[in-house]
Amino acid sequence: MVVQTTFAVQPIAGALGAEVTGLDLATLDDETFTAVHDAFLEHHVLVIRDQSLSVEDQLAFGRRFGELDTHPFVDGNPEHPELLDVVTEPDDRINFGGGWHTDVTFMEEPDLGSILYAVELPPIGGDTLFANQHAAYDALSPTMQHMIDDLVAIHSAAPQYAPGGLSTQSNAMATKNAGLALAKVEHPLVRTHPETGRKGLYVNGAFTIGIKGMRSNEAKMLLDFLIAHGTHERFTCRVNWQPGSLTMWDNRSVQHFALHDYAGHTRHMRRITVKGDRPR
Ligand code: SIN
């Protein structure tokens, strides 16, 4: 176990993710925040246990990382637009985040990270999986790395948020602005993390729709391989939620997947996101 300034950090899997205990996020001093930030960059996913956070506490913690964002296609909380109530109802067939993805890569400047706090958990199930995209890139052969290093991927919200898109089918979470979801944005297929300098795969099955300069069947073949490779179990960790858990993840280095294995039960989380920069 690695002991930080005033708290403990225990890795939860070989590739990424750590559980943090002994912290009260509502009363973080600057020195402890710096240690939390360092742990975030090192482990990519922090599962911070035993919190008792008001909405204001969660928003204030997020703002220490930067300006908060609002979701372009899902309504925020009426009192706090930066806060998204991520809800699955007992009879929902699909859940928000239910598939491997990186948050909002359809934006020119996708969010740096997301911070999710458990409000109501199902009696069993509802875990979230994460996959380390640096480890996935590092595990490719030098020849494959060389082949993909300078490729540009095309992302769009259309598969999820255009009329008939997957995420528009949730009962619990109303979507909006479907007409705007057809826009496309280009990002490097291999992204360099702006704070650590590490390279990682930057494609995902929810929003990456093509590769610049490739025919669609060529792009599909390469994307299918890279997305399957990037979410292989050896690059993953699994977060088991408990009352009082808050998990934050680095969207510049991970993909995630909210499992929907609790039909008949409600799951309610509060999500905020921190604005990021243009991927390079
Ligand atoms: C998300 O993709 O932001 C949702 C993650 C979760 O509910 O576990």
PDB file of C-alpha atoms and ligand atoms in Angstrom:
ATOM      1  CA  MET A   1       0.000   0.000   0.000  1.00  0.00           C
ATOM      2  CA  VAL A   2       1.267   3.458  -0.903  1.00  0.00           C
ATOM      3  CA  VAL A   3       0.655   6.065   1.776  1.00  0.00           C
ATOM      4  CA  GLN A   4       0.067   9.606   0.472  1.00  0.00           C
ATOM      5  CA  THR A   5      -0.045  12.853   2.442  1.00  0.00           C
ATOM      6  CA  THR A   6      -3.024  11.939   4.584  1.00  0.00           C
ATOM      7  CA  PHE A   7      -4.675   9.060   2.786  1.00  0.00           C
ATOM      8  CA  ALA A   8      -4.097   5.555   1.444  1.00  0.00           C
ATOM      9  CA  VAL A   9      -4.067   4.518  -2.216  1.00  0.00           C
ATOM     10  CA  GLN A  10      -4.528   0.829  -3.005  1.00  0.00           C
ATOM     11  CA  PRO A  11      -4.394  -0.345  -6.644  1.00  0.00           C
ATOM     12  CA  ILE A  12      -7.442  -2.424  -7.631  1.00  0.00           C
ATOM     13  CA  ALA A  13      -6.042  -4.078 -10.782  1.00  0.00           C
ATOM     14  CA  GLY A  14      -2.759  -4.459 -12.638  1.00  0.00           C
ATOM     15  CA  ALA A  15      -3.495  -2.018 -15.458  1.00  0.00           C
ATOM     16  CA  LEU A  16      -5.207   0.935 -13.760  1.00  0.00           C
ATOM     17  CA  GLY A  17      -7.461   2.070 -10.964  1.00  0.00           C
ATOM     18  CA  ALA A  18      -6.908   2.632  -7.258  1.00  0.00           C
ATOM     19  CA  GLU A  19      -9.093   2.754  -4.187  1.00  0.00           C
ATOM     20  CA  VAL A  20      -8.569   5.749  -1.923  1.00  0.00           C
ATOM     21  CA  THR A  21      -9.455   5.732   1.751  1.00  0.00           C
ATOM     22  CA  GLY A  22      -8.906   8.216   4.554  1.00  0.00           C
ATOM     23  CA  LEU A  23      -9.982  11.309   2.604  1.00  0.00           C
ATOM     24  CA  ASP A  24     -12.805  13.781   3.086  1.00  0.00           C
ATOM     25  CA  LEU A  25     -13.317  15.490  -0.261  1.00  0.00           C
ATOM     26  CA  ALA A  26     -15.480  18.179   1.331  1.00  0.00           C
ATOM     27  CA  THR A  27     -12.522  19.531   3.325  1.00  0.00           C
ATOM     28  CA  LEU A  28      -9.434  19.026   1.127  1.00  0.00           C
ATOM     29  CA  ASP A  29      -6.499  21.312   1.756  1.00  0.00           C
ATOM     30  CA  ASP A  30      -4.317  22.368  -1.184  1.00  0.00           C
ATOM     31  CA  GLU A  31      -1.446  20.025  -0.343  1.00  0.00           C
ATOM     32  CA  THR A  32      -3.762  17.029  -0.144  1.00  0.00           C
ATOM     33  CA  PHE A  33      -5.483  18.065  -3.366  1.00  0.00           C
ATOM     34  CA  THR A  34      -2.086  18.061  -5.116  1.00  0.00           C
ATOM     35  CA  ALA A  35      -1.490  14.520  -3.848  1.00  0.00           C
ATOM     36  CA  VAL A  36      -4.955  13.455  -5.092  1.00  0.00           C
ATOM     37  CA  HIS A  37      -4.193  15.012  -8.479  1.00  0.00           C
ATOM     38  CA  ASP A  38      -0.876  13.124  -8.664  1.00  0.00           C
ATOM     39  CA  ALA A  39      -2.661   9.862  -7.790  1.00  0.00           C
ATOM     40  CA  PHE A  40      -5.246  10.601 -10.492  1.00  0.00           C
ATOM     41  CA  LEU A  41      -2.536  10.970 -13.145  1.00  0.00           C
ATOM     42  CA  GLU A  42      -0.777   7.821 -11.947  1.00  0.00           C
ATOM     43  CA  HIS A  43      -3.799   5.500 -11.648  1.00  0.00           C
ATOM     44  CA  HIS A  44      -6.243   7.110 -14.181  1.00  0.00           C
ATOM     45  CA  VAL A  45      -9.243   5.990 -12.097  1.00  0.00           C
ATOM     46  CA  LEU A  46      -9.665   6.833  -8.407  1.00  0.00           C
ATOM     47  CA  VAL A  47     -12.394   5.189  -6.339  1.00  0.00           C
ATOM     48  CA  ILE A  48     -12.737   7.392  -3.287  1.00  0.00           C
ATOM     49  CA  ARG A  49     -14.688   5.643  -0.543  1.00  0.00           C
ATOM     50  CA  ASP A  50     -16.792   6.780   2.429  1.00  0.00           C
ATOM     51  CA  GLN A  51     -17.772  10.254   1.267  1.00  0.00           C
ATOM     52  CA  SER A  52     -20.794  12.228   2.355  1.00  0.00           C
ATOM     53  CA  LEU A  53     -21.049  14.926  -0.294  1.00  0.00           C
ATOM     54  CA  SER A  54     -23.689  17.541  -0.974  1.00  0.00           C
ATOM     55  CA  VAL A  55     -24.150  18.638  -4.579  1.00  0.00           C
ATOM     56  CA  GLU A  56     -22.169  21.784  -3.743  1.00  0.00           C
ATOM     57  CA  ASP A  57     -19.307  19.692  -2.283  1.00  0.00           C
ATOM     58  CA  GLN A  58     -19.111  17.607  -5.455  1.00  0.00           C
ATOM     59  CA  LEU A  59     -19.204  20.682  -7.709  1.00  0.00           C
ATOM     60  CA  ALA A  60     -16.508  22.384  -5.604  1.00  0.00           C
ATOM     61  CA  PHE A  61     -14.263  19.282  -5.782  1.00  0.00           C
ATOM     62  CA  GLY A  62     -14.676  19.132  -9.570  1.00  0.00           C
ATOM     63  CA  ARG A  63     -13.842  22.831  -9.969  1.00  0.00           C
ATOM     64  CA  ARG A  64     -10.453  22.230  -8.383  1.00  0.00           C
ATOM     65  CA  PHE A  65      -9.549  20.363 -11.597  1.00  0.00           C
ATOM     66  CA  GLY A  66     -10.910  23.079 -13.899  1.00  0.00           C
ATOM     67  CA  GLU A  67     -14.075  24.591 -15.313  1.00  0.00           C
ATOM     68  CA  LEU A  68     -17.104  22.274 -15.314  1.00  0.00           C
ATOM     69  CA  ASP A  69     -18.908  21.345 -18.523  1.00  0.00           C
ATOM     70  CA  THR A  70     -22.552  20.770 -19.444  1.00  0.00           C
ATOM     71  CA  HIS A  71     -23.733  17.883 -21.629  1.00  0.00           C
ATOM     72  CA  PRO A  72     -24.844  19.037 -25.110  1.00  0.00           C
ATOM     73  CA  PHE A  73     -27.406  16.257 -25.581  1.00  0.00           C
ATOM     74  CA  VAL A  74     -28.707  15.415 -22.087  1.00  0.00           C
ATOM     75  CA  ASP A  75     -30.463  17.852 -19.769  1.00  0.00           C
ATOM     76  CA  GLY A  76     -28.552  18.737 -16.622  1.00  0.00           C
ATOM     77  CA  ASN A  77     -30.080  19.063 -13.172  1.00  0.00           C
ATOM     78  CA  PRO A  78     -32.525  22.029 -13.272  1.00  0.00           C
ATOM     79  CA  GLU A  79     -30.754  23.792 -10.367  1.00  0.00           C
ATOM     80  CA  HIS A  80     -27.193  22.869 -11.357  1.00  0.00           C
ATOM     81  CA  PRO A  81     -26.859  22.484 -15.160  1.00  0.00           C
ATOM     82  CA  GLU A  82     -23.310  21.079 -14.820  1.00  0.00           C
ATOM     83  CA  LEU A  83     -24.695  18.150 -12.849  1.00  0.00           C
ATOM     84  CA  LEU A  84     -26.142  15.177 -14.705  1.00  0.00           C
ATOM     85  CA  ASP A  85     -28.402  12.798 -12.817  1.00  0.00           C
ATOM     86  CA  VAL A  86     -27.415   9.447 -14.336  1.00  0.00           C
ATOM     87  CA  VAL A  87     -30.468   7.323 -13.662  1.00  0.00           C
ATOM     88  CA  THR A  88     -31.556   3.844 -14.696  1.00  0.00           C
ATOM     89  CA  GLU A  89     -35.159   2.959 -13.824  1.00  0.00           C
ATOM     90  CA  PRO A  90     -36.206  -0.623 -13.007  1.00  0.00           C
ATOM     91  CA  ASP A  91     -37.844  -1.127 -16.426  1.00  0.00           C
ATOM     92  CA  ASP A  92     -35.167   0.610 -18.554  1.00  0.00           C
ATOM     93  CA  ARG A  93     -33.841  -1.566 -21.370  1.00  0.00           C
ATOM     94  CA  ILE A  94     -30.696   0.523 -21.779  1.00  0.00           C
ATOM     95  CA  ASN A  95     -28.598   2.582 -19.372  1.00  0.00           C
ATOM     96  CA  PHE A  96     -26.513   5.726 -19.782  1.00  0.00           C
ATOM     97  CA  GLY A  97     -22.915   4.759 -20.528  1.00  0.00           C
ATOM     98  CA  GLY A  98     -23.825   1.136 -21.212  1.00  0.00           C
ATOM     99  CA  GLY A  99     -21.088   0.252 -23.688  1.00  0.00           C
ATOM    100  CA  TRP A 100     -17.364   0.925 -23.983  1.00  0.00           C
ATOM    101  CA  HIS A 101     -16.777   4.618 -24.671  1.00  0.00           C
ATOM    102  CA  THR A 102     -14.787   7.708 -23.785  1.00  0.00           C
ATOM    103  CA  ASP A 103     -16.950  10.639 -22.741  1.00  0.00           C
ATOM    104  CA  VAL A 104     -18.002  13.175 -25.389  1.00  0.00           C
ATOM    105  CA  THR A 105     -15.231  12.553 -27.940  1.00  0.00           C
ATOM    106  CA  PHE A 106     -17.688  14.049 -30.454  1.00  0.00           C
ATOM    107  CA  MET A 107     -16.718  17.482 -29.057  1.00  0.00           C
ATOM    108  CA  GLU A 108     -13.764  19.514 -30.313  1.00  0.00           C
ATOM    109  CA  GLU A 109     -12.462  19.737 -26.753  1.00  0.00           C
ATOM    110  CA  PRO A 110     -13.699  16.597 -24.973  1.00  0.00           C
ATOM    111  CA  ASP A 111     -13.899  16.614 -21.194  1.00  0.00           C
ATOM    112  CA  LEU A 112     -10.700  16.008 -19.261  1.00  0.00           C
ATOM    113  CA  GLY A 113     -12.379  13.805 -16.702  1.00  0.00           C
ATOM    114  CA  SER A 114     -15.652  12.786 -15.118  1.00  0.00           C
ATOM    115  CA  ILE A 115     -16.597  12.576 -11.441  1.00  0.00           C
ATOM    116  CA  LEU A 116     -19.431  10.224 -10.476  1.00  0.00           C
ATOM    117  CA  TYR A 117     -20.982   9.955  -7.014  1.00  0.00           C
ATOM    118  CA  ALA A 118     -23.316   7.156  -5.932  1.00  0.00           C
ATOM    119  CA  VAL A 119     -26.754   8.327  -4.768  1.00  0.00           C
ATOM    120  CA  GLU A 120     -28.827   5.131  -5.037  1.00  0.00           C
ATOM    121  CA  LEU A 121     -27.341   1.750  -5.894  1.00  0.00           C
ATOM    122  CA  PRO A 122     -29.032  -1.489  -6.905  1.00  0.00           C
ATOM    123  CA  PRO A 123     -28.799  -4.248  -4.277  1.00  0.00           C
ATOM    124  CA  ILE A 124     -26.343  -6.094  -6.529  1.00  0.00           C
ATOM    125  CA  GLY A 125     -24.576  -5.293  -9.815  1.00  0.00           C
ATOM    126  CA  GLY A 126     -24.149  -1.878 -11.456  1.00  0.00           C
ATOM    127  CA  ASP A 127     -20.341  -1.938 -11.481  1.00  0.00           C
ATOM    128  CA  THR A 128     -18.348   0.235 -13.913  1.00  0.00           C
ATOM    129  CA  LEU A 129     -15.470  -1.130 -16.011  1.00  0.00           C
ATOM    130  CA  PHE A 130     -12.485   0.957 -17.127  1.00  0.00           C
ATOM    131  CA  ALA A 131      -9.734   0.250 -19.697  1.00  0.00           C
ATOM    132  CA  ASN A 132      -6.281   1.844 -19.831  1.00  0.00           C
ATOM    133  CA  GLN A 133      -5.646   3.164 -23.353  1.00  0.00           C
ATOM    134  CA  HIS A 134      -1.939   3.848 -22.702  1.00  0.00           C
ATOM    135  CA  ALA A 135      -1.407   0.179 -21.805  1.00  0.00           C
ATOM    136  CA  ALA A 136      -3.390  -0.857 -24.880  1.00  0.00           C
ATOM    137  CA  TYR A 137      -1.215   1.326 -27.141  1.00  0.00           C
ATOM    138  CA  ASP A 138       2.020   0.139 -25.486  1.00  0.00           C
ATOM    139  CA  ALA A 139       1.015  -3.501 -26.070  1.00  0.00           C
ATOM    140  CA  LEU A 140       0.778  -3.048 -29.860  1.00  0.00           C
ATOM    141  CA  SER A 141       3.718  -4.099 -32.033  1.00  0.00           C
ATOM    142  CA  PRO A 142       6.069  -1.286 -33.073  1.00  0.00           C
ATOM    143  CA  THR A 143       4.914  -1.871 -36.660  1.00  0.00           C
ATOM    144  CA  MET A 144       1.252  -1.370 -35.762  1.00  0.00           C
ATOM    145  CA  GLN A 145       2.124   1.676 -33.620  1.00  0.00           C
ATOM    146  CA  HIS A 146       4.023   3.176 -36.544  1.00  0.00           C
ATOM    147  CA  MET A 147       1.092   2.444 -38.870  1.00  0.00           C
ATOM    148  CA  ILE A 148      -1.497   4.211 -36.683  1.00  0.00           C
ATOM    149  CA  ASP A 149       0.591   6.970 -35.056  1.00  0.00           C
ATOM    150  CA  ASP A 150      -0.355   9.718 -37.507  1.00  0.00           C
ATOM    151  CA  LEU A 151      -3.889   8.634 -38.386  1.00  0.00           C
ATOM    152  CA  VAL A 152      -6.841  10.931 -37.753  1.00  0.00           C
ATOM    153  CA  ALA A 153     -10.132   9.478 -36.515  1.00  0.00           C
ATOM    154  CA  ILE A 154     -13.592  10.923 -37.139  1.00  0.00           C
ATOM    155  CA  HIS A 155     -16.024  11.155 -34.213  1.00  0.00           C
ATOM    156  CA  SER A 156     -19.716  12.001 -34.070  1.00  0.00           C
ATOM    157  CA  ALA A 157     -22.551  11.959 -31.546  1.00  0.00           C
ATOM    158  CA  ALA A 158     -24.921  10.637 -34.235  1.00  0.00           C
ATOM    159  CA  PRO A 159     -24.854   6.917 -33.286  1.00  0.00           C
ATOM    160  CA  GLN A 160     -26.052   7.863 -29.784  1.00  0.00           C
ATOM    161  CA  TYR A 161     -27.949  11.160 -29.991  1.00  0.00           C
ATOM    162  CA  ALA A 162     -29.255  11.636 -33.569  1.00  0.00           C
ATOM    163  CA  PRO A 163     -32.945  10.710 -34.050  1.00  0.00           C
ATOM    164  CA  GLY A 164     -33.255   6.990 -33.253  1.00  0.00           C
ATOM    165  CA  GLY A 165     -29.763   6.891 -31.685  1.00  0.00           C
ATOM    166  CA  LEU A 166     -29.095   4.374 -28.941  1.00  0.00           C
ATOM    167  CA  SER A 167     -29.042   6.871 -26.071  1.00  0.00           C
ATOM    168  CA  THR A 168     -32.361   8.422 -27.158  1.00  0.00           C
ATOM    169  CA  GLN A 169     -34.089   5.174 -26.116  1.00  0.00           C
ATOM    170  CA  SER A 170     -33.636   5.586 -22.355  1.00  0.00           C
ATOM    171  CA  ASN A 171     -36.839   6.113 -20.350  1.00  0.00           C
ATOM    172  CA  ALA A 172     -35.088   7.715 -17.411  1.00  0.00           C
ATOM    173  CA  MET A 173     -32.813  10.203 -19.203  1.00  0.00           C
ATOM    174  CA  ALA A 174     -34.298  12.609 -21.725  1.00  0.00           C
ATOM    175  CA  THR A 175     -32.036  13.627 -24.602  1.00  0.00           C
ATOM    176  CA  LYS A 176     -32.168  16.853 -26.636  1.00  0.00           C
ATOM    177  CA  ASN A 177     -30.652  18.644 -29.653  1.00  0.00           C
ATOM    178  CA  ALA A 178     -30.854  15.527 -31.861  1.00  0.00           C
ATOM    179  CA  GLY A 179     -30.499  17.728 -34.942  1.00  0.00           C
ATOM    180  CA  LEU A 180     -27.034  18.870 -33.834  1.00  0.00           C
ATOM    181  CA  ALA A 181     -25.755  15.341 -33.315  1.00  0.00           C
ATOM    182  CA  LEU A 182     -24.780  14.836 -36.958  1.00  0.00           C
ATOM    183  CA  ALA A 183     -21.702  17.069 -36.720  1.00  0.00           C
ATOM    184  CA  LYS A 184     -18.316  15.391 -37.158  1.00  0.00           C
ATOM    185  CA  VAL A 185     -15.034  16.183 -35.464  1.00  0.00           C
ATOM    186  CA  GLU A 186     -11.491  14.955 -36.136  1.00  0.00           C
ATOM    187  CA  HIS A 187      -9.062  13.807 -33.424  1.00  0.00           C
ATOM    188  CA  PRO A 188      -5.685  12.057 -33.577  1.00  0.00           C
ATOM    189  CA  LEU A 189      -6.226   8.302 -33.397  1.00  0.00           C
ATOM    190  CA  VAL A 190      -3.274   8.132 -31.007  1.00  0.00           C
ATOM    191  CA  ARG A 191      -3.499  10.862 -28.381  1.00  0.00           C
ATOM    192  CA  THR A 192      -0.635  12.230 -26.287  1.00  0.00           C
ATOM    193  CA  HIS A 193      -1.745  12.908 -22.719  1.00  0.00           C
ATOM    194  CA  PRO A 194      -1.249  16.651 -22.124  1.00  0.00           C
ATOM    195  CA  GLU A 195      -0.028  16.220 -18.537  1.00  0.00           C
ATOM    196  CA  THR A 196       1.978  12.973 -18.601  1.00  0.00           C
ATOM    197  CA  GLY A 197       3.139  12.916 -22.242  1.00  0.00           C
ATOM    198  CA  ARG A 198       2.108   9.253 -22.606  1.00  0.00           C
ATOM    199  CA  LYS A 199       0.585   8.028 -25.865  1.00  0.00           C
ATOM    200  CA  GLY A 200      -2.711   6.170 -25.883  1.00  0.00           C
ATOM    201  CA  LEU A 201      -5.369   4.886 -28.258  1.00  0.00           C
ATOM    202  CA  TYR A 202      -8.127   7.459 -28.721  1.00  0.00           C
ATOM    203  CA  VAL A 203     -10.989   5.656 -30.470  1.00  0.00           C
ATOM    204  CA  ASN A 204     -14.174   4.199 -29.043  1.00  0.00           C
ATOM    205  CA  GLY A 205     -17.139   2.188 -30.244  1.00  0.00           C
ATOM    206  CA  ALA A 206     -19.773   4.753 -29.262  1.00  0.00           C
ATOM    207  CA  PHE A 207     -18.557   7.823 -31.142  1.00  0.00           C
ATOM    208  CA  THR A 208     -15.706   6.968 -33.562  1.00  0.00           C
ATOM    209  CA  ILE A 209     -17.250   6.559 -37.006  1.00  0.00           C
ATOM    210  CA  GLY A 210     -14.311   6.563 -39.405  1.00  0.00           C
ATOM    211  CA  ILE A 211     -10.674   7.257 -40.202  1.00  0.00           C
ATOM    212  CA  LYS A 212      -9.686  10.183 -42.399  1.00  0.00           C
ATOM    213  CA  GLY A 213      -8.544   9.119 -45.868  1.00  0.00           C
ATOM    214  CA  MET A 214      -9.741   5.516 -45.523  1.00  0.00           C
ATOM    215  CA  ARG A 215     -12.714   3.852 -47.181  1.00  0.00           C
ATOM    216  CA  SER A 216     -15.415   2.909 -44.690  1.00  0.00           C
ATOM    217  CA  ASN A 217     -14.732  -0.841 -44.909  1.00  0.00           C
ATOM    218  CA  GLU A 218     -10.992  -0.256 -44.354  1.00  0.00           C
ATOM    219  CA  ALA A 219     -11.660   2.039 -41.404  1.00  0.00           C
ATOM    220  CA  LYS A 220     -14.169  -0.383 -39.912  1.00  0.00           C
ATOM    221  CA  MET A 221     -11.687  -3.242 -40.009  1.00  0.00           C
ATOM    222  CA  LEU A 222      -8.979  -1.222 -38.252  1.00  0.00           C
ATOM    223  CA  LEU A 223     -11.364   0.387 -35.739  1.00  0.00           C
ATOM    224  CA  ASP A 224     -12.943  -2.992 -34.892  1.00  0.00           C
ATOM    225  CA  PHE A 225      -9.480  -4.355 -34.140  1.00  0.00           C
ATOM    226  CA  LEU A 226      -8.299  -1.341 -32.115  1.00  0.00           C
ATOM    227  CA  ILE A 227     -11.521  -1.071 -30.093  1.00  0.00           C
ATOM    228  CA  ALA A 228     -11.539  -4.801 -29.278  1.00  0.00           C
ATOM    229  CA  HIS A 229      -7.838  -4.632 -28.414  1.00  0.00           C
ATOM    230  CA  GLY A 230      -8.265  -1.475 -26.299  1.00  0.00           C
ATOM    231  CA  THR A 231     -10.950  -3.063 -24.154  1.00  0.00           C
ATOM    232  CA  HIS A 232      -9.265  -6.435 -23.649  1.00  0.00           C
ATOM    233  CA  GLU A 233      -9.604  -7.560 -20.035  1.00  0.00           C
ATOM    234  CA  ARG A 234      -5.873  -7.288 -19.385  1.00  0.00           C
ATOM    235  CA  PHE A 235      -6.147  -3.495 -19.671  1.00  0.00           C
ATOM    236  CA  THR A 236      -9.209  -3.192 -17.403  1.00  0.00           C
ATOM    237  CA  CYS A 237     -10.284  -2.686 -13.828  1.00  0.00           C
ATOM    238  CA  ARG A 238     -13.737  -3.060 -12.303  1.00  0.00           C
ATOM    239  CA  VAL A 239     -15.226  -0.579  -9.842  1.00  0.00           C
ATOM    240  CA  ASN A 240     -17.680  -2.029  -7.370  1.00  0.00           C
ATOM    241  CA  TRP A 241     -19.813   0.809  -6.047  1.00  0.00           C
ATOM    242  CA  GLN A 242     -20.669   1.195  -2.376  1.00  0.00           C
ATOM    243  CA  PRO A 243     -22.760   3.850  -0.638  1.00  0.00           C
ATOM    244  CA  GLY A 244     -20.552   6.946  -0.297  1.00  0.00           C
ATOM    245  CA  SER A 245     -18.270   6.022  -3.246  1.00  0.00           C
ATOM    246  CA  LEU A 246     -17.077   8.662  -5.692  1.00  0.00           C
ATOM    247  CA  THR A 247     -15.146   7.603  -8.788  1.00  0.00           C
ATOM    248  CA  MET A 248     -13.249   9.946 -11.061  1.00  0.00           C
ATOM    249  CA  TRP A 249     -11.629   8.941 -14.311  1.00  0.00           C
ATOM    250  CA  ASP A 250      -9.275  10.477 -16.838  1.00  0.00           C
ATOM    251  CA  ASN A 251     -11.008  10.658 -20.218  1.00  0.00           C
ATOM    252  CA  ARG A 252      -7.651  11.324 -21.864  1.00  0.00           C
ATOM    253  CA  SER A 253      -6.420   7.848 -20.973  1.00  0.00           C
ATOM    254  CA  VAL A 254      -9.351   5.505 -20.322  1.00  0.00           C
ATOM    255  CA  GLN A 255     -12.518   4.086 -21.784  1.00  0.00           C
ATOM    256  CA  HIS A 256     -15.351   2.977 -19.509  1.00  0.00           C
ATOM    257  CA  PHE A 257     -18.522   0.860 -19.517  1.00  0.00           C
ATOM    258  CA  ALA A 258     -21.426   1.119 -17.054  1.00  0.00           C
ATOM    259  CA  LEU A 259     -22.741  -2.427 -16.675  1.00  0.00           C
ATOM    260  CA  HIS A 260     -26.517  -2.896 -16.749  1.00  0.00           C
ATOM    261  CA  ASP A 261     -26.934  -6.144 -14.839  1.00  0.00           C
ATOM    262  CA  TYR A 262     -29.540  -5.038 -12.275  1.00  0.00           C
ATOM    263  CA  ALA A 263     -32.856  -5.104 -14.182  1.00  0.00           C
ATOM    264  CA  GLY A 264     -35.799  -4.388 -11.905  1.00  0.00           C
ATOM    265  CA  HIS A 265     -33.821  -1.958  -9.739  1.00  0.00           C
ATOM    266  CA  THR A 266     -32.982   1.736  -9.744  1.00  0.00           C
ATOM    267  CA  ARG A 267     -29.441   3.119 -10.010  1.00  0.00           C
ATOM    268  CA  HIS A 268     -28.877   6.866  -9.531  1.00  0.00           C
ATOM    269  CA  MET A 269     -25.497   8.584  -9.764  1.00  0.00           C
ATOM    270  CA  ARG A 270     -24.541  12.283  -9.849  1.00  0.00           C
ATOM    271  CA  ARG A 271     -22.073  13.058 -12.640  1.00  0.00           C
ATOM    272  CA  ILE A 272     -20.025  16.170 -13.303  1.00  0.00           C
ATOM    273  CA  THR A 273     -17.375  16.641 -15.980  1.00  0.00           C
ATOM    274  CA  VAL A 274     -14.327  18.891 -16.190  1.00  0.00           C
ATOM    275  CA  LYS A 275     -13.631  20.690 -19.477  1.00  0.00           C
ATOM    276  CA  GLY A 276     -10.632  19.446 -21.431  1.00  0.00           C
ATOM    277  CA  ASP A 277      -8.400  20.577 -24.269  1.00  0.00           C
ATOM    278  CA  ARG A 278      -8.114  19.773 -27.967  1.00  0.00           C
ATOM    279  CA  PRO A 279      -6.553  16.280 -28.288  1.00  0.00           C
ATOM    280  CA  ARG A 280      -3.065  16.225 -29.827  1.00  0.00           C
TER     281      ARG A 280
HETATM  282  C1  SIN B   1     -20.979   7.294 -17.646  1.00  0.00           C
HETATM  283  O1  SIN B   1     -20.675   6.773 -18.710  1.00  0.00           O
HETATM  284  O2  SIN B   1     -20.688   8.455 -17.393  1.00  0.00           O
HETATM  285  C2  SIN B   1     -21.755   6.500 -16.616  1.00  0.00           C
HETATM  286  C3  SIN B   1     -20.875   5.625 -15.802  1.00  0.00           C
HETATM  287  C4  SIN B   1     -21.663   4.868 -14.766  1.00  0.00           C
HETATM  288  O3  SIN B   1     -22.855   5.153 -14.583  1.00  0.00           O
HETATM  289  O4  SIN B   1     -21.092   4.002 -14.113  1.00  0.00           O
END
